[in-house]
Amino acid sequence: QVQLVESGGGLVQPGGSLRLSCAASGVFFSMYAMGWYRQAPGKQRELVARITSGGSTNYADSVKGRFTIARDNAKKMVYLQMNSLKPEDTAVYYCNADRTGPLGTAYDYWGQGTQVTVSS
């Protein structure tokens, strides 16, 4: 079982920066792929960035070059550094942990989300 708690959201002006943090509790954290997703009003939840247990990363095209995902396995933390924020980045941001166990069992956990609002 993994519990995830996000922090760091808030109101920021266009062009500004925020860093989101996700604190995880539970076992086998280093074995999970960690991701940040977001959901804007009236839209589906979408992947923003993901980092595998081996450290490989992938990003949504809309955030490439502006956002950076990182993890600290010793602290059981994952971060999303967001720079050059745009109004269209406004959404609730969710932390996700997923892995597939040795018998094929899927493990998938979500945090409660943190609101990011980009507005002047």
CSV table of N, CA, C and O in Angstrom, one decimal:
chain,number,residue,atom,x,y,z
A,1,GLN,N,0.8,-1.2,0.0
A,1,GLN,CA,0.0,0.0,0.0
A,1,GLN,C,0.9,1.2,0.0
A,1,GLN,O,1.9,1.3,0.7
A,2,VAL,N,0.5,2.2,-0.8
A,2,VAL,CA,1.3,3.5,-0.9
A,2,VAL,C,0.3,4.6,-0.7
A,2,VAL,O,-0.8,4.6,-1.3
A,3,GLN,N,0.6,5.6,0.1
A,3,GLN,CA,-0.2,6.8,0.3
A,3,GLN,C,0.7,7.9,-0.3
A,3,GLN,O,1.9,8.0,0.0
A,4,LEU,N,0.0,8.8,-1.0
A,4,LEU,CA,0.6,10.0,-1.6
A,4,LEU,C,0.0,11.3,-1.2
A,4,LEU,O,-1.2,11.4,-1.2
A,5,VAL,N,0.8,12.2,-0.8
A,5,VAL,CA,0.3,13.5,-0.4
A,5,VAL,C,1.1,14.6,-1.2
A,5,VAL,O,2.3,14.7,-1.1
A,6,GLU,N,0.3,15.4,-2.0
A,6,GLU,CA,0.9,16.5,-2.8
A,6,GLU,C,0.9,17.8,-2.0
A,6,GLU,O,0.1,18.0,-1.1
A,7,SER,N,1.9,18.6,-2.4
A,7,SER,CA,1.9,20.0,-1.8
A,7,SER,C,2.6,20.9,-2.8
A,7,SER,O,3.2,20.4,-3.8
A,8,GLY,N,2.5,22.2,-2.6
A,8,GLY,CA,3.2,23.1,-3.4
A,8,GLY,C,2.4,23.9,-4.4
A,8,GLY,O,2.9,24.8,-5.1
A,9,GLY,N,1.1,23.5,-4.5
A,9,GLY,CA,0.3,24.3,-5.4
A,9,GLY,C,-0.1,25.7,-5.0
A,9,GLY,O,0.3,26.0,-3.8
A,10,GLY,N,-0.7,26.4,-5.8
A,10,GLY,CA,-1.1,27.8,-5.5
A,10,GLY,C,-1.4,28.6,-6.7
A,10,GLY,O,-1.5,28.1,-7.8
A,11,LEU,N,-1.4,29.9,-6.4
A,11,LEU,CA,-1.7,30.9,-7.5
A,11,LEU,C,-0.4,31.6,-7.9
A,11,LEU,O,0.4,32.0,-7.1
A,12,VAL,N,-0.1,31.6,-9.2
A,12,VAL,CA,1.1,32.2,-9.7
A,12,VAL,C,0.8,32.9,-11.0
A,12,VAL,O,-0.2,32.6,-11.7
A,13,GLN,N,1.5,34.0,-11.3
A,13,GLN,CA,1.3,34.8,-12.5
A,13,GLN,C,1.9,34.0,-13.7
A,13,GLN,O,2.9,33.2,-13.5
A,14,PRO,N,1.4,34.3,-14.9
A,14,PRO,CA,2.0,33.8,-16.1
A,14,PRO,C,3.5,34.1,-16.1
A,14,PRO,O,3.9,35.2,-15.8
A,15,GLY,N,4.2,33.1,-16.5
A,15,GLY,CA,5.7,33.2,-16.6
A,15,GLY,C,6.4,32.8,-15.3
A,15,GLY,O,7.6,32.7,-15.3
A,16,GLY,N,5.6,32.6,-14.3
A,16,GLY,CA,6.2,32.3,-13.0
A,16,GLY,C,6.5,30.8,-12.8
A,16,GLY,O,6.4,30.0,-13.8
A,17,SER,N,7.0,30.4,-11.6
A,17,SER,CA,7.4,29.0,-11.4
A,17,SER,C,6.7,28.5,-10.1
A,17,SER,O,6.4,29.3,-9.2
A,18,LEU,N,6.6,27.2,-10.1
A,18,LEU,CA,6.1,26.5,-8.9
A,18,LEU,C,6.8,25.2,-8.8
A,18,LEU,O,7.2,24.6,-9.9
A,19,ARG,N,7.0,24.7,-7.6
A,19,ARG,CA,7.5,23.3,-7.5
A,19,ARG,C,6.5,22.5,-6.7
A,19,ARG,O,6.3,22.8,-5.5
A,20,LEU,N,6.0,21.5,-7.3
A,20,LEU,CA,5.1,20.5,-6.6
A,20,LEU,C,5.9,19.4,-6.0
A,20,LEU,O,6.9,19.0,-6.5
A,21,SER,N,5.5,19.0,-4.8
A,21,SER,CA,6.1,17.9,-4.1
A,21,SER,C,5.1,16.8,-3.8
A,21,SER,O,3.9,17.1,-3.6
A,22,CYS,N,5.5,15.6,-3.8
A,22,CYS,CA,4.7,14.4,-3.5
A,22,CYS,C,5.4,13.6,-2.5
A,22,CYS,O,6.5,13.0,-2.9
A,23,ALA,N,4.9,13.4,-1.3
A,23,ALA,CA,5.5,12.6,-0.3
A,23,ALA,C,4.8,11.2,-0.3
A,23,ALA,O,3.5,11.2,-0.2
A,24,ALA,N,5.5,10.2,-0.4
A,24,ALA,CA,5.0,8.8,-0.4
A,24,ALA,C,5.3,8.1,0.9
A,24,ALA,O,6.3,8.3,1.5
A,25,SER,N,4.4,7.3,1.3
A,25,SER,CA,4.6,6.4,2.4
A,25,SER,C,4.3,5.0,2.0
A,25,SER,O,3.5,4.8,1.1
A,26,GLY,N,4.9,4.0,2.6
A,26,GLY,CA,4.7,2.6,2.2
A,26,GLY,C,6.0,2.0,1.7
A,26,GLY,O,7.1,2.6,1.7
A,27,VAL,N,5.9,0.8,1.3
A,27,VAL,CA,7.1,0.0,1.0
A,27,VAL,C,7.3,0.0,-0.5
A,27,VAL,O,6.4,0.3,-1.3
A,28,PHE,N,8.5,-0.3,-0.9
A,28,PHE,CA,8.9,-0.5,-2.3
A,28,PHE,C,8.8,0.7,-3.2
A,28,PHE,O,8.5,0.6,-4.4
A,29,PHE,N,8.9,1.9,-2.5
A,29,PHE,CA,8.8,3.2,-3.3
A,29,PHE,C,9.7,3.2,-4.5
A,29,PHE,O,9.3,3.6,-5.6
A,30,SER,N,10.9,2.7,-4.4
A,30,SER,CA,11.9,2.8,-5.5
A,30,SER,C,11.5,1.9,-6.7
A,30,SER,O,12.0,2.1,-7.8
A,31,MET,N,10.6,1.0,-6.4
A,31,MET,CA,10.1,0.1,-7.5
A,31,MET,C,9.0,0.7,-8.3
A,31,MET,O,8.6,0.1,-9.4
A,32,TYR,N,8.4,1.8,-7.9
A,32,TYR,CA,7.3,2.4,-8.6
A,32,TYR,C,7.7,3.4,-9.6
A,32,TYR,O,8.7,4.2,-9.4
A,33,ALA,N,7.0,3.4,-10.7
A,33,ALA,CA,7.1,4.6,-11.6
A,33,ALA,C,6.2,5.7,-11.0
A,33,ALA,O,5.1,5.4,-10.4
A,34,MET,N,6.7,6.9,-11.0
A,34,MET,CA,6.0,8.0,-10.4
A,34,MET,C,5.6,9.0,-11.5
A,34,MET,O,6.4,9.3,-12.4
A,35,GLY,N,4.4,9.5,-11.4
A,35,GLY,CA,3.9,10.4,-12.4
A,35,GLY,C,3.1,11.6,-11.8
A,35,GLY,O,2.6,11.5,-10.7
A,36,TRP,N,3.1,12.6,-12.6
A,36,TRP,CA,2.2,13.8,-12.3
A,36,TRP,C,1.2,13.9,-13.4
A,36,TRP,O,1.6,13.8,-14.6
A,37,TYR,N,0.0,14.0,-13.0
A,37,TYR,CA,-1.1,14.1,-13.9
A,37,TYR,C,-1.9,15.4,-13.6
A,37,TYR,O,-1.7,15.9,-12.5
A,38,ARG,N,-2.7,15.9,-14.5
A,38,ARG,CA,-3.5,17.1,-14.2
A,38,ARG,C,-4.9,17.0,-14.8
A,38,ARG,O,-5.0,16.3,-15.8
A,39,GLN,N,-5.8,17.7,-14.2
A,39,GLN,CA,-7.2,17.7,-14.7
A,39,GLN,C,-7.7,19.1,-14.6
A,39,GLN,O,-7.8,19.6,-13.5
A,40,ALA,N,-8.0,19.7,-15.7
A,40,ALA,CA,-8.6,21.0,-15.8
A,40,ALA,C,-10.1,20.9,-15.8
A,40,ALA,O,-10.6,19.8,-16.2
A,41,PRO,N,-10.8,21.9,-15.4
A,41,PRO,CA,-12.3,21.8,-15.4
A,41,PRO,C,-12.8,21.4,-16.7
A,41,PRO,O,-12.5,22.0,-17.8
A,42,GLY,N,-13.7,20.4,-16.8
A,42,GLY,CA,-14.3,20.0,-18.0
A,42,GLY,C,-13.5,19.2,-18.9
A,42,GLY,O,-13.9,18.9,-20.0
A,43,LYS,N,-12.3,18.8,-18.5
A,43,LYS,CA,-11.4,18.1,-19.3
A,43,LYS,C,-11.0,16.8,-18.6
A,43,LYS,O,-11.1,16.6,-17.4
A,44,GLN,N,-10.5,15.8,-19.4
A,44,GLN,CA,-10.0,14.6,-18.8
A,44,GLN,C,-8.7,14.7,-18.2
A,44,GLN,O,-7.9,15.6,-18.5
A,45,ARG,N,-8.4,13.8,-17.2
A,45,ARG,CA,-7.1,13.8,-16.6
A,45,ARG,C,-6.1,13.4,-17.6
A,45,ARG,O,-6.3,12.5,-18.4
A,46,GLU,N,-4.9,14.1,-17.6
A,46,GLU,CA,-3.9,13.8,-18.6
A,46,GLU,C,-2.5,13.7,-17.9
A,46,GLU,O,-2.3,14.3,-16.9
A,47,LEU,N,-1.7,12.9,-18.5
A,47,LEU,CA,-0.3,12.8,-18.0
A,47,LEU,C,0.5,14.0,-18.3
A,47,LEU,O,0.5,14.6,-19.4
A,48,VAL,N,1.2,14.5,-17.3
A,48,VAL,CA,2.1,15.7,-17.4
A,48,VAL,C,3.5,15.2,-17.6
A,48,VAL,O,4.2,15.6,-18.5
A,49,ALA,N,4.0,14.3,-16.6
A,49,ALA,CA,5.3,13.8,-16.6
A,49,ALA,C,5.4,12.5,-15.8
A,49,ALA,O,4.6,12.4,-14.9
A,50,ARG,N,6.3,11.7,-16.2
A,50,ARG,CA,6.4,10.4,-15.5
A,50,ARG,C,7.9,10.0,-15.4
A,50,ARG,O,8.7,10.3,-16.4
A,51,ILE,N,8.3,9.4,-14.3
A,51,ILE,CA,9.7,9.0,-14.1
A,51,ILE,C,9.6,7.5,-13.7
A,51,ILE,O,8.9,7.2,-12.7
A,52,THR,N,10.4,6.7,-14.4
A,52,THR,CA,10.3,5.2,-14.0
A,52,THR,C,11.2,4.9,-12.8
A,52,THR,O,11.9,5.8,-12.3
A,53,SER,N,11.2,3.7,-12.4
A,53,SER,CA,12.0,3.3,-11.3
A,53,SER,C,13.5,3.4,-11.7
A,53,SER,O,14.3,3.6,-10.8
A,54,GLY,N,13.8,3.3,-12.9
A,54,GLY,CA,15.2,3.5,-13.4
A,54,GLY,C,15.6,4.9,-13.7
A,54,GLY,O,16.7,5.1,-14.1
A,55,GLY,N,14.7,5.8,-13.6
A,55,GLY,CA,15.0,7.2,-13.8
A,55,GLY,C,14.7,7.8,-15.2
A,55,GLY,O,15.0,8.9,-15.4
A,56,SER,N,14.1,6.9,-16.0
A,56,SER,CA,13.8,7.5,-17.4
A,56,SER,C,12.5,8.4,-17.2
A,56,SER,O,11.6,8.1,-16.4
A,57,THR,N,12.5,9.4,-18.0
A,57,THR,CA,11.4,10.4,-17.9
A,57,THR,C,10.7,10.6,-19.3
A,57,THR,O,11.3,10.3,-20.3
A,58,ASN,N,9.5,10.9,-19.2
A,58,ASN,CA,8.7,11.3,-20.4
A,58,ASN,C,7.8,12.4,-20.0
A,58,ASN,O,7.3,12.5,-18.8
A,59,TYR,N,7.5,13.3,-20.9
A,59,TYR,CA,6.7,14.5,-20.7
A,59,TYR,C,5.6,14.7,-21.8
A,59,TYR,O,5.8,14.3,-22.9
A,60,ALA,N,4.5,15.3,-21.4
A,60,ALA,CA,3.6,15.7,-22.3
A,60,ALA,C,4.2,16.8,-23.2
A,60,ALA,O,5.0,17.6,-22.8
A,61,ASP,N,3.8,16.8,-24.5
A,61,ASP,CA,4.4,17.8,-25.4
A,61,ASP,C,4.2,19.2,-24.9
A,61,ASP,O,5.1,20.1,-25.2
A,62,SER,N,3.1,19.4,-24.3
A,62,SER,CA,2.7,20.8,-23.9
A,62,SER,C,3.6,21.4,-22.8
A,62,SER,O,3.6,22.6,-22.6
A,63,VAL,N,4.4,20.5,-22.1
A,63,VAL,CA,5.2,20.9,-21.0
A,63,VAL,C,6.7,20.7,-21.2
A,63,VAL,O,7.5,21.1,-20.4
A,64,LYS,N,7.0,20.1,-22.3
A,64,LYS,CA,8.5,19.8,-22.6
A,64,LYS,C,9.3,21.1,-22.6
A,64,LYS,O,8.9,22.1,-23.2
A,65,GLY,N,10.4,21.1,-21.9
A,65,GLY,CA,11.2,22.3,-21.9
A,65,GLY,C,10.9,23.2,-20.8
A,65,GLY,O,11.6,24.2,-20.5
A,66,ARG,N,9.7,23.0,-20.2
A,66,ARG,CA,9.3,23.9,-19.1
A,66,ARG,C,9.2,23.2,-17.7
A,66,ARG,O,9.4,23.8,-16.7
A,67,PHE,N,8.8,22.0,-17.8
A,67,PHE,CA,8.6,21.2,-16.5
A,67,PHE,C,9.7,20.1,-16.4
A,67,PHE,O,10.2,19.6,-17.4
A,68,THR,N,10.1,19.8,-15.2
A,68,THR,CA,11.0,18.8,-14.9
A,68,THR,C,10.6,17.9,-13.7
A,68,THR,O,10.2,18.5,-12.7
A,69,ILE,N,10.6,16.6,-13.9
A,69,ILE,CA,10.2,15.7,-12.9
A,69,ILE,C,11.5,15.1,-12.3
A,69,ILE,O,12.4,14.8,-13.0
A,70,ALA,N,11.5,14.9,-11.0
A,70,ALA,CA,12.6,14.3,-10.3
A,70,ALA,C,12.1,13.4,-9.1
A,70,ALA,O,11.0,13.7,-8.6
A,71,ARG,N,12.9,12.5,-8.7
A,71,ARG,CA,12.6,11.7,-7.6
A,71,ARG,C,13.8,11.5,-6.6
A,71,ARG,O,14.9,11.6,-7.1
A,72,ASP,N,13.5,11.4,-5.4
A,72,ASP,CA,14.5,11.1,-4.4
A,72,ASP,C,14.0,9.8,-3.6
A,72,ASP,O,13.1,9.9,-2.8
A,73,ASN,N,14.6,8.7,-4.0
A,73,ASN,CA,14.1,7.5,-3.4
A,73,ASN,C,14.4,7.4,-1.9
A,73,ASN,O,13.6,6.8,-1.1
A,74,ALA,N,15.5,8.0,-1.4
A,74,ALA,CA,15.8,7.9,0.0
A,74,ALA,C,14.8,8.6,0.8
A,74,ALA,O,14.5,8.2,1.9
A,75,LYS,N,14.2,9.7,0.3
A,75,LYS,CA,13.2,10.5,1.0
A,75,LYS,C,11.8,10.1,0.6
A,75,LYS,O,10.8,10.6,1.2
A,76,LYS,N,11.7,9.2,-0.4
A,76,LYS,CA,10.4,8.8,-0.9
A,76,LYS,C,9.6,10.0,-1.4
A,76,LYS,O,8.4,10.3,-1.0
A,77,MET,N,10.2,10.8,-2.2
A,77,MET,CA,9.6,12.1,-2.7
A,77,MET,C,9.7,12.1,-4.2
A,77,MET,O,10.7,11.6,-4.8
A,78,VAL,N,8.8,12.8,-4.8
A,78,VAL,CA,8.9,13.1,-6.2
A,78,VAL,C,8.5,14.5,-6.4
A,78,VAL,O,7.6,15.0,-5.7
A,79,TYR,N,9.1,15.2,-7.3
A,79,TYR,CA,8.9,16.6,-7.5
A,79,TYR,C,8.6,17.0,-8.9
A,79,TYR,O,8.9,16.2,-9.9
A,80,LEU,N,7.9,18.1,-9.1
A,80,LEU,CA,7.6,18.6,-10.4
A,80,LEU,C,8.0,20.1,-10.4
A,80,LEU,O,7.3,20.9,-9.8
A,81,GLN,N,9.1,20.4,-11.0
A,81,GLN,CA,9.5,21.8,-11.2
A,81,GLN,C,8.8,22.4,-12.4
A,81,GLN,O,9.0,21.9,-13.5
A,82,MET,N,8.0,23.4,-12.2
A,82,MET,CA,7.2,24.0,-13.3
A,82,MET,C,7.7,25.4,-13.5
A,82,MET,O,7.5,26.3,-12.6
A,83,ASN,N,8.2,25.7,-14.7
A,83,ASN,CA,8.7,27.0,-15.1
A,83,ASN,C,7.9,27.6,-16.2
A,83,ASN,O,7.2,26.8,-17.0
A,84,SER,N,8.0,28.9,-16.4
A,84,SER,CA,7.3,29.5,-17.6
A,84,SER,C,5.8,29.1,-17.6
A,84,SER,O,5.3,28.7,-18.7
A,85,LEU,N,5.2,29.2,-16.5
A,85,LEU,CA,3.8,28.7,-16.4
A,85,LEU,C,2.9,29.6,-17.3
A,85,LEU,O,3.1,30.8,-17.4
A,86,LYS,N,1.9,28.9,-17.8
A,86,LYS,CA,0.9,29.5,-18.7
A,86,LYS,C,-0.5,29.3,-18.1
A,86,LYS,O,-0.7,28.4,-17.3
A,87,PRO,N,-1.4,30.2,-18.4
A,87,PRO,CA,-2.8,30.0,-17.9
A,87,PRO,C,-3.4,28.6,-18.2
A,87,PRO,O,-4.1,28.1,-17.4
A,88,GLU,N,-3.0,28.1,-19.4
A,88,GLU,CA,-3.5,26.7,-19.7
A,88,GLU,C,-2.9,25.6,-18.9
A,88,GLU,O,-3.3,24.5,-19.0
A,89,ASP,N,-1.9,25.9,-18.0
A,89,ASP,CA,-1.4,25.0,-17.0
A,89,ASP,C,-2.3,24.9,-15.8
A,89,ASP,O,-2.1,24.0,-14.9
A,90,THR,N,-3.3,25.7,-15.7
A,90,THR,CA,-4.2,25.7,-14.6
A,90,THR,C,-5.0,24.4,-14.5
A,90,THR,O,-5.6,24.0,-15.5
A,91,ALA,N,-4.9,23.7,-13.4
A,91,ALA,CA,-5.5,22.4,-13.2
A,91,ALA,C,-5.3,21.9,-11.8
A,91,ALA,O,-4.5,22.5,-11.0
A,92,VAL,N,-5.9,20.9,-11.4
A,92,VAL,CA,-5.6,20.1,-10.2
A,92,VAL,C,-4.5,19.1,-10.6
A,92,VAL,O,-4.7,18.4,-11.6
A,93,TYR,N,-3.4,19.1,-9.9
A,93,TYR,CA,-2.3,18.2,-10.2
A,93,TYR,C,-2.3,17.1,-9.3
A,93,TYR,O,-2.3,17.3,-8.0
A,94,TYR,N,-2.2,15.8,-9.8
A,94,TYR,CA,-2.2,14.6,-9.0
A,94,TYR,C,-0.9,13.9,-9.1
A,94,TYR,O,-0.4,13.7,-10.2
A,95,CYS,N,-0.5,13.3,-8.0
A,95,CYS,CA,0.6,12.4,-8.0
A,95,CYS,C,0.2,11.0,-8.1
A,95,CYS,O,-0.9,10.6,-7.6
A,96,ASN,N,0.9,10.2,-8.9
A,96,ASN,CA,0.5,8.8,-9.1
A,96,ASN,C,1.7,7.9,-8.9
A,96,ASN,O,2.9,8.2,-9.3
A,97,ALA,N,1.5,6.7,-8.4
A,97,ALA,CA,2.5,5.7,-8.3
A,97,ALA,C,2.0,4.4,-8.9
A,97,ALA,O,0.8,4.0,-8.6
A,98,ASP,N,2.7,3.8,-9.8
A,98,ASP,CA,2.3,2.5,-10.4
A,98,ASP,C,3.4,1.6,-10.6
A,98,ASP,O,4.6,1.9,-10.8
A,99,ARG,N,3.1,0.3,-10.4
A,99,ARG,CA,4.1,-0.8,-10.7
A,99,ARG,C,3.3,-2.0,-11.0
A,99,ARG,O,2.1,-2.2,-10.7
A,100,THR,N,4.0,-3.0,-11.6
A,100,THR,CA,3.4,-4.3,-11.9
A,100,THR,C,4.2,-5.3,-11.1
A,100,THR,O,5.4,-5.4,-11.2
A,101,GLY,N,3.5,-6.0,-10.2
A,101,GLY,CA,4.2,-7.0,-9.4
A,101,GLY,C,4.7,-8.2,-10.1
A,101,GLY,O,4.4,-8.4,-11.3
A,102,PRO,N,5.5,-9.1,-9.5
A,102,PRO,CA,6.1,-10.2,-10.2
A,102,PRO,C,5.1,-11.2,-10.7
A,102,PRO,O,5.4,-11.9,-11.7
A,103,LEU,N,3.8,-11.2,-10.2
A,103,LEU,CA,2.8,-12.1,-10.7
A,103,LEU,C,1.9,-11.4,-11.7
A,103,LEU,O,0.8,-11.9,-12.0
A,104,GLY,N,2.2,-10.2,-12.0
A,104,GLY,CA,1.4,-9.4,-13.0
A,104,GLY,C,0.4,-8.6,-12.4
A,104,GLY,O,-0.4,-7.9,-13.1
A,105,THR,N,0.3,-8.5,-11.1
A,105,THR,CA,-0.7,-7.7,-10.4
A,105,THR,C,-0.3,-6.2,-10.6
A,105,THR,O,0.8,-5.8,-10.4
A,106,ALA,N,-1.3,-5.4,-10.9
A,106,ALA,CA,-1.1,-4.0,-11.1
A,106,ALA,C,-1.4,-3.2,-9.8
A,106,ALA,O,-2.4,-3.5,-9.2
A,107,TYR,N,-0.4,-2.4,-9.5
A,107,TYR,CA,-0.6,-1.5,-8.3
A,107,TYR,C,-0.6,-0.1,-8.8
A,107,TYR,O,0.3,0.4,-9.5
A,108,ASP,N,-1.6,0.7,-8.4
A,108,ASP,CA,-1.8,2.0,-8.9
A,108,ASP,C,-2.4,2.9,-7.8
A,108,ASP,O,-3.5,2.5,-7.3
A,109,TYR,N,-1.7,3.9,-7.4
A,109,TYR,CA,-2.2,4.8,-6.3
A,109,TYR,C,-2.2,6.2,-6.7
A,109,TYR,O,-1.3,6.7,-7.5
A,110,TRP,N,-3.1,7.0,-6.1
A,110,TRP,CA,-3.3,8.4,-6.4
A,110,TRP,C,-3.3,9.2,-5.2
A,110,TRP,O,-3.8,8.8,-4.1
A,111,GLY,N,-2.8,10.5,-5.3
A,111,GLY,CA,-2.9,11.4,-4.2
A,111,GLY,C,-4.2,12.2,-4.4
A,111,GLY,O,-5.0,11.9,-5.3
A,112,GLN,N,-4.5,13.1,-3.4
A,112,GLN,CA,-5.7,13.9,-3.4
A,112,GLN,C,-5.7,15.0,-4.4
A,112,GLN,O,-6.7,15.6,-4.7
A,113,GLY,N,-4.5,15.5,-4.8
A,113,GLY,CA,-4.4,16.6,-5.8
A,113,GLY,C,-4.1,17.9,-5.1
A,113,GLY,O,-4.4,18.1,-3.9
A,114,THR,N,-3.5,18.8,-5.9
A,114,THR,CA,-3.2,20.1,-5.4
A,114,THR,C,-3.5,21.1,-6.6
A,114,THR,O,-3.2,20.8,-7.7
A,115,GLN,N,-4.1,22.2,-6.2
A,115,GLN,CA,-4.6,23.1,-7.2
A,115,GLN,C,-3.5,24.0,-7.7
A,115,GLN,O,-2.8,24.6,-6.8
A,116,VAL,N,-3.3,24.2,-9.0
A,116,VAL,CA,-2.4,25.1,-9.5
A,116,VAL,C,-3.2,26.1,-10.4
A,116,VAL,O,-3.9,25.7,-11.3
A,117,THR,N,-3.1,27.4,-10.1
A,117,THR,CA,-3.8,28.4,-10.9
A,117,THR,C,-2.8,29.4,-11.4
A,117,THR,O,-2.0,30.0,-10.6
A,118,VAL,N,-2.8,29.6,-12.7
A,118,VAL,CA,-1.9,30.5,-13.4
A,118,VAL,C,-2.8,31.7,-13.9
A,118,VAL,O,-3.5,31.5,-14.8
A,119,SER,N,-2.6,32.8,-13.3
A,119,SER,CA,-3.5,33.9,-13.6
A,119,SER,C,-2.8,35.2,-13.2
A,119,SER,O,-2.1,35.3,-12.2
A,120,SER,N,-3.1,36.3,-14.0
A,120,SER,CA,-2.6,37.6,-13.6
A,120,SER,C,-3.7,38.3,-12.8
A,120,SER,O,-3.5,39.5,-12.4
